[in-house]
């Protein structure tokens, strides 16, 4: 009788296992996610548009802040008469001052001329705070070696007050004084337009009668 020998079944003899269906499930999942996204996107846009529509115009676009006024920016300025003294002048200085005041420019460095409370034939004012021009006053006592400045052919002496620089002509027959508030910075830059009018209307004095700085 033939002997039957049991042979172990090897892996190669077993039926092939079915490979997992992972790629198919992945494609199905991605497809479902894409459909969901396509549906959700219009809904999100509609919700956002609705929320935006509920905003007031001010909330949609808030206007930029208005720049605050500064010392150099245009802003409300007084046009009221500027208080100035008007001492009585002798005939010659009065004549010279009338000539000067009749030729002063209507503006000085963009500051418009303002009325004065007294002596419009010898006083003028510009801007707010006011830069003032006074004709016919006394010259300050100045040593020969004190600093003076020549601006457009006019020699000026400068003195400082608490809130302004006061500049007075030192080489003119009749003195002219310009008072520049510290609000405007360097005082000498404000006398250039006035210097041009002074040269044309106020006679000069002999060089020997001026400080040495005026002769250099």
Short mmCIF file of C-alpha atoms in Angstrom, two decimals:
data_model
loop_
_atom_site.label_atom_id
_atom_site.label_comp_id
_atom_site.label_asym_id
_atom_site.label_seq_id
_atom_site.Cartn_x
_atom_site.Cartn_y
_atom_site.Cartn_z
CA UNK A 1 0.00 0.00 0.00
CA UNK A 2 1.30 3.34 -0.95
CA UNK A 3 2.21 5.58 2.01
CA UNK A 4 0.58 8.89 1.98
CA UNK A 5 2.90 11.64 3.04
CA UNK A 6 1.39 14.94 4.26
CA UNK A 7 3.22 17.79 2.59
CA UNK A 8 3.02 21.17 4.38
CA UNK A 9 1.23 23.82 2.39
CA UNK A 10 3.61 26.67 1.62
CA UNK A 11 2.68 30.37 1.28
CA UNK A 12 3.09 30.15 -2.43
CA UNK A 13 0.45 27.49 -2.58
CA UNK A 14 -2.15 29.63 -0.76
CA UNK A 15 -4.58 31.75 -2.74
CA UNK A 16 -3.49 35.31 -3.39
CA UNK A 17 -4.86 37.77 -0.80
CA UNK A 18 -6.95 40.60 -2.09
CA UNK A 19 -5.01 43.90 -1.82
CA UNK A 20 -6.61 46.51 0.42
CA UNK A 21 -8.91 48.91 -1.37
CA UNK A 22 -7.06 51.99 0.05
CA UNK A 23 -6.51 54.00 -3.19
CA UNK A 24 -10.21 53.71 -4.02
CA UNK A 25 -11.21 54.96 -0.56
CA UNK A 26 -8.69 57.86 -0.74
CA UNK A 27 -10.09 59.01 -4.07
CA UNK A 28 -13.62 58.78 -2.74
CA UNK A 29 -12.68 60.80 0.39
CA UNK A 30 -10.93 63.52 -1.61
CA UNK A 31 -13.87 63.76 -3.97
CA UNK A 32 -16.29 64.18 -1.11
CA UNK A 33 -14.08 66.86 0.50
CA UNK A 34 -13.88 68.78 -2.79
CA UNK A 35 -17.65 68.74 -3.19
CA UNK A 36 -18.06 69.96 0.39
CA UNK A 37 -15.56 72.79 -0.21
CA UNK A 38 -17.32 73.88 -3.40
CA UNK A 39 -20.59 74.01 -1.53
CA UNK A 40 -19.17 75.81 1.53
CA UNK A 41 -17.24 78.51 -0.37
CA UNK A 42 -20.28 80.31 -1.87
CA UNK A 43 -22.00 80.14 1.51
CA UNK A 44 -18.98 81.76 3.20
CA UNK A 45 -18.83 84.50 0.56
CA UNK A 46 -22.55 85.21 0.96
CA UNK A 47 -22.24 85.40 4.74
CA UNK A 48 -19.27 87.78 4.47
CA UNK A 49 -21.09 89.99 1.96
CA UNK A 50 -24.14 90.12 4.20
CA UNK A 51 -22.03 91.11 7.22
CA UNK A 52 -20.26 93.83 5.22
CA UNK A 53 -23.61 95.20 4.05
CA UNK A 54 -24.69 95.64 7.68
CA UNK A 55 -21.75 97.97 8.37
CA UNK A 56 -22.36 101.71 8.27
CA UNK A 57 -20.36 103.76 5.73
CA UNK A 58 -18.17 105.07 8.57
CA UNK A 59 -17.34 101.52 9.69
CA UNK A 60 -16.53 100.34 6.15
CA UNK A 61 -13.90 102.98 5.52
CA UNK A 62 -12.81 105.10 8.45
CA UNK A 63 -11.50 108.47 7.17
CA UNK A 64 -7.86 109.34 7.71
CA UNK A 65 -7.12 111.52 10.70
CA UNK A 66 -6.96 115.24 9.96
CA UNK A 67 -3.43 116.59 10.47
CA UNK A 68 -3.24 118.77 13.53
CA UNK A 69 -2.33 122.41 13.08
CA UNK A 70 1.32 123.27 13.65
CA UNK A 71 3.34 126.44 13.79
CA UNK A 72 3.94 126.23 10.07
CA UNK A 73 0.51 125.04 8.93
CA UNK A 74 -2.36 127.24 7.82
CA UNK A 75 -5.04 127.68 10.48
CA UNK A 76 -7.45 130.24 11.91
CA UNK A 77 -5.69 133.58 12.27
CA UNK A 78 -6.97 136.79 13.84
CA UNK A 79 -7.55 139.78 11.58
CA UNK A 80 -8.42 142.15 14.44
CA UNK A 81 -6.42 145.38 14.79
CA UNK A 82 -3.05 144.93 16.49
CA UNK A 83 -2.46 147.16 19.50
CA UNK A 84 0.49 149.49 18.86
CA UNK A 85 1.65 152.78 20.31
CA UNK A 86 1.88 155.88 18.11
CA UNK A 87 4.18 158.50 19.65
CA UNK A 88 4.07 161.98 18.15
CA UNK A 89 6.81 162.42 15.54
CA UNK A 90 8.58 165.55 14.37
CA UNK A 91 7.79 166.72 10.86
CA UNK A 92 10.79 165.11 9.14
CA UNK A 93 10.48 161.62 10.73
CA UNK A 94 6.71 161.73 10.16
CA UNK A 95 7.27 162.41 6.46
CA UNK A 96 9.81 159.62 6.16
CA UNK A 97 7.54 157.16 7.99
CA UNK A 98 4.59 157.99 5.76
CA UNK A 99 6.77 157.23 2.74
CA UNK A 100 7.87 153.93 4.27
CA UNK A 101 4.37 152.80 5.27
CA UNK A 102 2.94 153.64 1.85
CA UNK A 103 5.44 151.27 0.21
CA UNK A 104 5.42 148.32 2.59
CA UNK A 105 4.35 145.06 0.91
CA UNK A 106 0.83 143.68 1.57
CA UNK A 107 2.39 140.43 2.87
CA UNK A 108 5.63 139.52 4.61
CA UNK A 109 6.70 135.89 4.13
CA UNK A 110 3.05 134.97 3.38
CA UNK A 111 1.71 136.80 6.45
CA UNK A 112 -1.07 139.18 5.45
CA UNK A 113 -1.05 142.75 6.70
CA UNK A 114 -3.44 143.57 9.54
CA UNK A 115 -4.85 146.90 10.76
CA UNK A 116 -3.33 148.61 13.81
CA UNK A 117 -5.03 150.41 16.69
CA UNK A 118 -3.02 153.60 16.30
CA UNK A 119 -0.67 155.37 13.90
CA UNK A 120 -1.28 153.59 10.58
CA UNK A 121 1.00 156.19 9.01
CA UNK A 122 3.91 154.91 11.12
CA UNK A 123 2.93 151.37 12.21
CA UNK A 124 2.16 148.11 10.41
CA UNK A 125 1.45 144.53 11.48
CA UNK A 126 1.43 141.15 9.76
CA UNK A 127 -0.05 137.79 10.71
CA UNK A 128 -1.09 136.27 14.02
CA UNK A 129 0.84 136.39 16.27
CA UNK A 130 1.73 139.74 14.76
CA UNK A 131 5.06 140.72 13.27
CA UNK A 132 5.07 144.49 13.77
CA UNK A 133 6.87 147.33 12.02
CA UNK A 134 7.21 150.65 13.88
CA UNK A 135 8.77 153.71 12.29
CA UNK A 136 10.18 156.73 14.08
CA UNK A 137 11.21 155.27 17.44
CA UNK A 138 14.50 155.78 19.24
CA UNK A 139 17.59 153.79 18.33
CA UNK A 140 18.96 151.52 21.07
CA UNK A 141 22.24 152.41 22.72
CA UNK A 142 24.77 150.18 20.99
CA UNK A 143 28.50 149.90 21.57
CA UNK A 144 30.72 150.19 18.53
CA UNK A 145 31.76 146.57 18.91
CA UNK A 146 28.26 145.10 19.40
CA UNK A 147 27.08 142.57 16.86
CA UNK A 148 24.95 143.92 14.03
CA UNK A 149 23.69 142.26 10.86
CA UNK A 150 23.30 143.65 7.36
CA UNK A 151 20.25 142.32 5.53
CA UNK A 152 19.56 143.56 1.99
CA UNK A 153 21.79 146.63 2.54
CA UNK A 154 20.18 147.62 5.85
CA UNK A 155 22.11 147.30 9.13
CA UNK A 156 20.09 145.79 12.00
CA UNK A 157 20.73 145.41 15.72
CA UNK A 158 18.88 142.57 17.45
CA UNK A 159 17.80 142.34 21.08
CA UNK A 160 15.85 139.56 22.75
CA UNK A 161 12.66 139.91 24.74
CA UNK A 162 10.85 137.14 26.59
CA UNK A 163 8.70 136.20 23.60
CA UNK A 164 10.15 138.07 20.63
CA UNK A 165 13.25 139.29 18.81
CA UNK A 166 13.35 143.07 18.33
CA UNK A 167 15.38 144.34 15.37
CA UNK A 168 16.15 148.04 14.85
CA UNK A 169 17.88 149.79 11.94
CA UNK A 170 21.20 151.43 12.85
CA UNK A 171 22.13 153.09 9.57
CA UNK A 172 18.96 155.05 8.72
CA UNK A 173 17.99 158.66 9.29
CA UNK A 174 14.78 157.51 10.97
CA UNK A 175 14.85 154.31 12.96
CA UNK A 176 12.61 151.40 11.98
CA UNK A 177 11.91 148.62 14.48
CA UNK A 178 10.60 145.15 13.57
CA UNK A 179 9.35 142.89 16.33
CA UNK A 180 9.27 139.16 15.44
CA UNK A 181 7.60 136.72 17.88
CA UNK A 182 9.71 133.66 18.72
CA UNK A 183 6.79 131.65 17.31
CA UNK A 184 8.32 132.30 13.86
CA UNK A 185 11.86 131.23 14.66
CA UNK A 186 14.88 133.19 13.45
CA UNK A 187 14.00 136.89 13.43
CA UNK A 188 16.44 138.06 10.76
CA UNK A 189 14.68 136.12 8.01
CA UNK A 190 11.61 138.34 8.48
CA UNK A 191 13.29 141.68 7.88
CA UNK A 192 14.42 141.05 4.30
CA UNK A 193 11.18 142.28 2.62
CA UNK A 194 11.08 145.27 4.98
CA UNK A 195 14.74 146.05 4.22
CA UNK A 196 13.96 146.41 0.53
CA UNK A 197 11.29 149.01 1.28
CA UNK A 198 13.54 150.82 3.78
CA UNK A 199 16.30 151.19 1.16
CA UNK A 200 13.78 152.78 -1.21
CA UNK A 201 12.16 155.15 1.27
CA UNK A 202 14.34 155.88 4.33
CA UNK A 203 17.60 157.81 3.76
CA UNK A 204 20.79 156.37 5.25
CA UNK A 205 23.16 158.20 7.59
CA UNK A 206 26.89 158.71 7.27
CA UNK A 207 28.90 155.55 7.87
CA UNK A 208 30.78 157.25 10.69
CA UNK A 209 27.54 157.51 12.64
CA UNK A 210 26.91 153.76 12.60
CA UNK A 211 28.48 150.88 14.58
CA UNK A 212 31.65 149.51 13.01
CA UNK A 213 29.86 146.31 12.09
CA UNK A 214 27.59 148.24 9.74
CA UNK A 215 30.60 149.43 7.76
CA UNK A 216 32.12 146.03 7.00
#
